[in-house]
Short mmCIF file of N, CA and C in Angstrom, two decimals:
data_model
loop_
_atom_site.label_atom_id
_atom_site.label_comp_id
_atom_site.label_asym_id
_atom_site.label_seq_id
_atom_site.Cartn_x
_atom_site.Cartn_y
_atom_site.Cartn_z
N MET A 1 71.06 192.70 280.04
CA MET A 1 72.20 192.08 280.66
C MET A 1 73.05 191.40 279.57
N PRO A 2 74.37 191.62 279.59
CA PRO A 2 75.24 190.97 278.62
C PRO A 2 75.16 189.45 278.72
N ILE A 3 75.25 188.80 277.56
CA ILE A 3 75.16 187.35 277.49
C ILE A 3 76.49 186.77 277.03
N GLY A 4 76.94 185.71 277.71
CA GLY A 4 78.11 184.95 277.28
C GLY A 4 79.42 185.70 277.42
N ARG A 5 80.36 185.33 276.54
CA ARG A 5 81.69 185.94 276.56
C ARG A 5 81.59 187.44 276.35
N VAL A 6 82.55 188.15 276.94
CA VAL A 6 82.62 189.60 276.82
C VAL A 6 83.94 189.94 276.15
N ILE A 7 83.86 190.74 275.09
CA ILE A 7 85.04 191.13 274.33
C ILE A 7 85.24 192.63 274.54
N LEU A 8 86.34 193.00 275.19
CA LEU A 8 86.61 194.39 275.54
C LEU A 8 87.85 194.90 274.80
N PHE A 9 87.86 196.19 274.52
CA PHE A 9 89.00 196.83 273.86
C PHE A 9 89.43 198.03 274.70
N ASP A 10 90.75 198.15 274.89
CA ASP A 10 91.26 199.26 275.68
C ASP A 10 91.76 200.40 274.80
N ASP A 11 92.26 201.43 275.44
CA ASP A 11 92.69 202.63 274.72
C ASP A 11 93.96 202.42 273.91
N ASP A 12 94.60 201.27 274.04
CA ASP A 12 95.77 200.93 273.21
C ASP A 12 95.39 199.94 272.11
N HIS A 13 94.10 199.69 271.93
CA HIS A 13 93.56 198.81 270.89
C HIS A 13 93.76 197.32 271.19
N HIS A 14 94.12 196.96 272.43
CA HIS A 14 94.23 195.55 272.80
C HIS A 14 92.83 194.99 273.02
N MET A 15 92.66 193.73 272.68
CA MET A 15 91.41 193.01 272.87
C MET A 15 91.56 192.08 274.07
N TYR A 16 90.52 191.99 274.86
CA TYR A 16 90.47 191.10 276.02
C TYR A 16 89.17 190.31 275.94
N VAL A 17 89.26 189.00 275.97
CA VAL A 17 88.08 188.14 275.88
C VAL A 17 87.93 187.42 277.22
N LEU A 18 86.83 187.72 277.90
CA LEU A 18 86.59 187.17 279.23
C LEU A 18 85.32 186.31 279.22
N PRO A 19 85.23 185.35 280.13
CA PRO A 19 84.15 184.38 280.08
C PRO A 19 82.73 184.95 280.19
N ASP A 20 82.56 186.02 280.96
CA ASP A 20 81.22 186.56 281.17
C ASP A 20 81.31 187.94 281.81
N GLN A 21 80.17 188.55 282.03
CA GLN A 21 80.11 189.90 282.59
C GLN A 21 80.77 189.96 283.97
N GLY A 22 80.46 189.03 284.84
CA GLY A 22 81.02 189.04 286.19
C GLY A 22 82.54 188.94 286.19
N SER A 23 83.07 188.08 285.34
CA SER A 23 84.53 187.94 285.24
C SER A 23 85.16 189.22 284.72
N ALA A 24 84.52 189.81 283.73
CA ALA A 24 85.06 191.05 283.16
C ALA A 24 85.05 192.18 284.18
N GLU A 25 83.97 192.30 284.93
CA GLU A 25 83.88 193.37 285.93
C GLU A 25 84.88 193.17 287.05
N ALA A 26 85.12 191.94 287.44
CA ALA A 26 86.10 191.65 288.49
C ALA A 26 87.53 191.86 287.99
N TRP A 27 87.77 191.62 286.71
CA TRP A 27 89.12 191.66 286.14
C TRP A 27 89.56 193.06 285.74
N TRP A 28 88.66 193.85 285.14
CA TRP A 28 89.03 195.16 284.60
C TRP A 28 89.25 196.13 285.75
N GLU A 29 90.33 196.90 285.68
CA GLU A 29 90.68 197.78 286.80
C GLU A 29 90.30 199.24 286.58
N MET A 30 90.64 199.80 285.43
CA MET A 30 90.51 201.24 285.23
C MET A 30 89.47 201.56 284.14
N PRO A 31 88.32 202.11 284.52
CA PRO A 31 87.29 202.37 283.51
C PRO A 31 87.72 203.38 282.45
N ASP A 32 88.66 204.27 282.76
CA ASP A 32 89.08 205.26 281.78
C ASP A 32 89.97 204.66 280.68
N GLU A 33 90.42 203.41 280.84
CA GLU A 33 91.21 202.74 279.80
C GLU A 33 90.32 201.97 278.83
N TYR A 34 89.04 201.87 279.15
CA TYR A 34 88.07 201.15 278.31
C TYR A 34 87.64 202.02 277.15
N VAL A 35 87.59 201.42 275.94
CA VAL A 35 87.12 202.14 274.76
C VAL A 35 85.77 201.61 274.32
N CYS A 36 85.67 200.29 274.16
CA CYS A 36 84.39 199.70 273.77
C CYS A 36 84.41 198.22 274.08
N GLY A 37 83.22 197.61 273.99
CA GLY A 37 83.11 196.19 274.24
C GLY A 37 81.81 195.64 273.69
N PHE A 38 81.73 194.32 273.68
CA PHE A 38 80.58 193.63 273.12
C PHE A 38 80.32 192.36 273.93
N ASP A 39 79.06 191.93 273.95
CA ASP A 39 78.79 190.62 274.51
C ASP A 39 78.85 189.59 273.39
N SER A 40 78.53 188.34 273.67
CA SER A 40 78.68 187.29 272.66
C SER A 40 77.66 187.41 271.52
N LEU A 41 76.67 188.28 271.68
CA LEU A 41 75.71 188.54 270.60
C LEU A 41 76.09 189.79 269.82
N ALA A 42 77.30 190.31 270.05
CA ALA A 42 77.84 191.51 269.40
C ALA A 42 77.07 192.77 269.76
N ARG A 43 76.40 192.75 270.91
CA ARG A 43 75.72 193.96 271.37
C ARG A 43 76.71 194.84 272.11
N PRO A 44 76.75 196.13 271.77
CA PRO A 44 77.72 197.04 272.40
C PRO A 44 77.49 197.21 273.90
N LEU A 45 78.61 197.39 274.60
CA LEU A 45 78.59 197.56 276.05
C LEU A 45 79.15 198.91 276.45
N ARG A 46 78.68 199.39 277.57
CA ARG A 46 79.21 200.62 278.18
C ARG A 46 79.80 200.20 279.52
N MET A 47 80.89 200.86 279.91
CA MET A 47 81.51 200.60 281.21
C MET A 47 81.37 201.86 282.06
N THR A 48 80.92 201.68 283.27
CA THR A 48 80.82 202.77 284.23
C THR A 48 81.48 202.33 285.53
N GLY A 49 81.66 203.26 286.43
CA GLY A 49 82.19 202.93 287.74
C GLY A 49 83.49 203.62 288.06
N GLU A 50 84.05 203.18 289.13
CA GLU A 50 85.30 203.71 289.66
C GLU A 50 86.40 202.68 289.46
N PRO A 51 87.68 203.08 289.62
CA PRO A 51 88.75 202.10 289.54
C PRO A 51 88.49 200.90 290.46
N HIS A 52 88.67 199.71 289.92
CA HIS A 52 88.50 198.43 290.62
C HIS A 52 87.05 198.14 290.98
N GLN A 53 86.10 198.94 290.48
CA GLN A 53 84.67 198.71 290.74
C GLN A 53 83.88 199.11 289.50
N VAL A 54 84.10 198.40 288.41
CA VAL A 54 83.43 198.74 287.15
C VAL A 54 82.17 197.91 286.96
N THR A 55 81.29 198.45 286.14
CA THR A 55 80.06 197.77 285.77
C THR A 55 79.91 197.84 284.26
N LEU A 56 79.52 196.73 283.66
CA LEU A 56 79.23 196.68 282.24
C LEU A 56 77.73 196.60 282.05
N GLU A 57 77.24 197.34 281.05
CA GLU A 57 75.82 197.26 280.72
C GLU A 57 75.64 197.43 279.22
N LEU A 58 74.58 196.86 278.71
CA LEU A 58 74.27 196.99 277.29
C LEU A 58 73.90 198.43 276.96
N THR A 59 74.28 198.86 275.77
CA THR A 59 73.87 200.19 275.32
C THR A 59 72.65 200.11 274.42
N GLY A 60 72.26 198.90 274.06
CA GLY A 60 71.08 198.68 273.23
C GLY A 60 70.98 197.22 272.86
N ALA A 61 69.87 196.85 272.24
CA ALA A 61 69.63 195.46 271.88
C ALA A 61 70.15 195.10 270.49
N GLU A 62 70.47 196.11 269.67
CA GLU A 62 70.91 195.86 268.31
C GLU A 62 72.37 195.44 268.27
N PRO A 63 72.67 194.31 267.63
CA PRO A 63 74.06 193.88 267.50
C PRO A 63 74.86 194.79 266.57
N ALA A 64 76.14 194.86 266.83
CA ALA A 64 77.07 195.62 265.99
C ALA A 64 78.16 194.66 265.53
N GLU A 65 77.73 193.60 264.84
CA GLU A 65 78.64 192.54 264.45
C GLU A 65 79.77 193.04 263.55
N ALA A 66 79.45 193.90 262.62
CA ALA A 66 80.49 194.42 261.72
C ALA A 66 81.56 195.18 262.50
N ASP A 67 81.15 195.97 263.49
CA ASP A 67 82.11 196.70 264.32
C ASP A 67 82.98 195.74 265.12
N LEU A 68 82.36 194.72 265.72
CA LEU A 68 83.12 193.73 266.48
C LEU A 68 84.15 193.04 265.59
N ARG A 69 83.73 192.58 264.43
CA ARG A 69 84.66 191.87 263.53
C ARG A 69 85.79 192.80 263.07
N ARG A 70 85.49 194.06 262.80
CA ARG A 70 86.51 195.02 262.38
C ARG A 70 87.54 195.24 263.49
N LEU A 71 87.08 195.40 264.72
CA LEU A 71 87.99 195.63 265.84
C LEU A 71 88.84 194.39 266.14
N VAL A 72 88.25 193.21 266.02
CA VAL A 72 89.00 191.98 266.22
C VAL A 72 90.09 191.86 265.16
N THR A 73 89.73 192.12 263.91
CA THR A 73 90.71 192.06 262.81
C THR A 73 91.83 193.06 263.06
N ASP A 74 91.49 194.26 263.51
CA ASP A 74 92.50 195.28 263.82
C ASP A 74 93.45 194.79 264.91
N HIS A 75 92.90 194.18 265.95
CA HIS A 75 93.73 193.65 267.03
C HIS A 75 94.70 192.60 266.50
N TYR A 76 94.22 191.69 265.69
CA TYR A 76 95.09 190.66 265.13
C TYR A 76 96.20 191.28 264.29
N GLN A 77 95.86 192.25 263.47
CA GLN A 77 96.87 192.88 262.61
C GLN A 77 97.92 193.62 263.43
N ARG A 78 97.53 194.24 264.52
CA ARG A 78 98.46 195.02 265.34
C ARG A 78 99.32 194.15 266.27
N PHE A 79 98.72 193.13 266.86
CA PHE A 79 99.38 192.44 267.97
C PHE A 79 99.63 190.95 267.76
N LEU A 80 98.95 190.31 266.87
CA LEU A 80 99.09 188.87 266.70
C LEU A 80 99.60 188.57 265.30
N TYR A 81 100.79 189.05 265.03
CA TYR A 81 101.41 188.96 263.72
C TYR A 81 101.40 187.52 263.21
N GLY A 82 101.01 187.36 261.96
CA GLY A 82 101.01 186.05 261.33
C GLY A 82 99.81 185.19 261.69
N GLN A 83 98.97 185.66 262.57
CA GLN A 83 97.76 184.92 262.92
C GLN A 83 96.55 185.60 262.30
N ALA A 84 95.51 184.84 262.11
CA ALA A 84 94.28 185.39 261.54
C ALA A 84 93.14 185.19 262.52
N PRO A 85 92.21 186.14 262.54
CA PRO A 85 91.05 185.97 263.42
C PRO A 85 90.20 184.79 262.93
N PRO A 86 89.32 184.30 263.77
CA PRO A 86 88.45 183.21 263.34
C PRO A 86 87.74 183.58 262.03
N GLU A 87 87.61 182.61 261.14
CA GLU A 87 87.00 182.86 259.84
C GLU A 87 85.53 182.50 259.80
N ALA A 88 84.97 182.09 260.90
CA ALA A 88 83.58 181.64 260.94
C ALA A 88 82.62 182.76 260.53
N SER A 89 81.70 182.43 259.65
CA SER A 89 80.68 183.40 259.26
C SER A 89 79.58 183.49 260.31
N ASP A 90 79.39 182.41 261.07
CA ASP A 90 78.42 182.38 262.15
C ASP A 90 78.99 183.13 263.36
N LEU A 91 78.23 184.08 263.90
CA LEU A 91 78.72 184.90 265.00
C LEU A 91 79.10 184.07 266.22
N ALA A 92 78.28 183.11 266.59
CA ALA A 92 78.58 182.29 267.77
C ALA A 92 79.91 181.56 267.60
N ALA A 93 80.15 181.00 266.43
CA ALA A 93 81.41 180.30 266.17
C ALA A 93 82.58 181.28 266.16
N PHE A 94 82.36 182.48 265.61
CA PHE A 94 83.41 183.51 265.59
C PHE A 94 83.82 183.87 267.01
N VAL A 95 82.85 184.17 267.85
CA VAL A 95 83.13 184.56 269.24
C VAL A 95 83.78 183.40 270.00
N ALA A 96 83.30 182.18 269.79
CA ALA A 96 83.88 181.01 270.46
C ALA A 96 85.32 180.79 270.03
N GLY A 97 85.67 181.19 268.81
CA GLY A 97 87.02 181.01 268.31
C GLY A 97 88.03 182.03 268.77
N LEU A 98 87.58 183.06 269.46
CA LEU A 98 88.50 184.08 269.96
C LEU A 98 89.27 183.54 271.16
N PRO A 99 90.56 183.81 271.23
CA PRO A 99 91.36 183.31 272.36
C PRO A 99 90.96 184.04 273.64
N GLY A 100 90.75 183.27 274.69
CA GLY A 100 90.38 183.85 275.98
C GLY A 100 91.53 184.59 276.62
N GLU A 101 91.21 185.40 277.59
CA GLU A 101 92.23 186.20 278.27
C GLU A 101 93.31 185.30 278.83
N GLY A 102 94.54 185.73 278.66
CA GLY A 102 95.69 184.95 279.08
C GLY A 102 96.39 184.32 277.89
N SER A 103 95.67 184.20 276.77
CA SER A 103 96.28 183.58 275.60
C SER A 103 96.47 184.57 274.45
N ASN A 104 95.96 185.82 274.61
CA ASN A 104 96.05 186.75 273.48
C ASN A 104 96.72 188.06 273.80
N SER A 105 96.99 188.36 275.03
CA SER A 105 97.62 189.65 275.34
C SER A 105 98.03 189.68 276.80
N PRO A 106 98.91 190.61 277.16
CA PRO A 106 99.36 190.67 278.55
C PRO A 106 98.22 191.05 279.49
N ARG A 107 98.26 190.54 280.68
CA ARG A 107 97.23 190.84 281.67
C ARG A 107 97.36 192.28 282.13
N ARG A 108 96.25 192.91 282.38
CA ARG A 108 96.19 194.30 282.81
C ARG A 108 96.72 194.44 284.21
#
């Protein structure tokens, strides 16, 4: 089961940071627009389901912290001009420093 904040990326490379799995599943509408995601431990997530009825689940127990940090940096470079992603070396502080949904990109 995903733990803590959920960081999702869509097919346009936008990042969405939601408080938890339940919030993300209720908020995300179209599973075919999902590319990848992570929980707060940087464990990769898979999205399944139908439009307006998605489910997130872990794809494994191994964290992919480097992938998460790379995708976050890419999002900042593409969409948040002049801003830098959190610089925390600690993963928990890095994830906590990400702007929550509503403050970093347009709502889906």
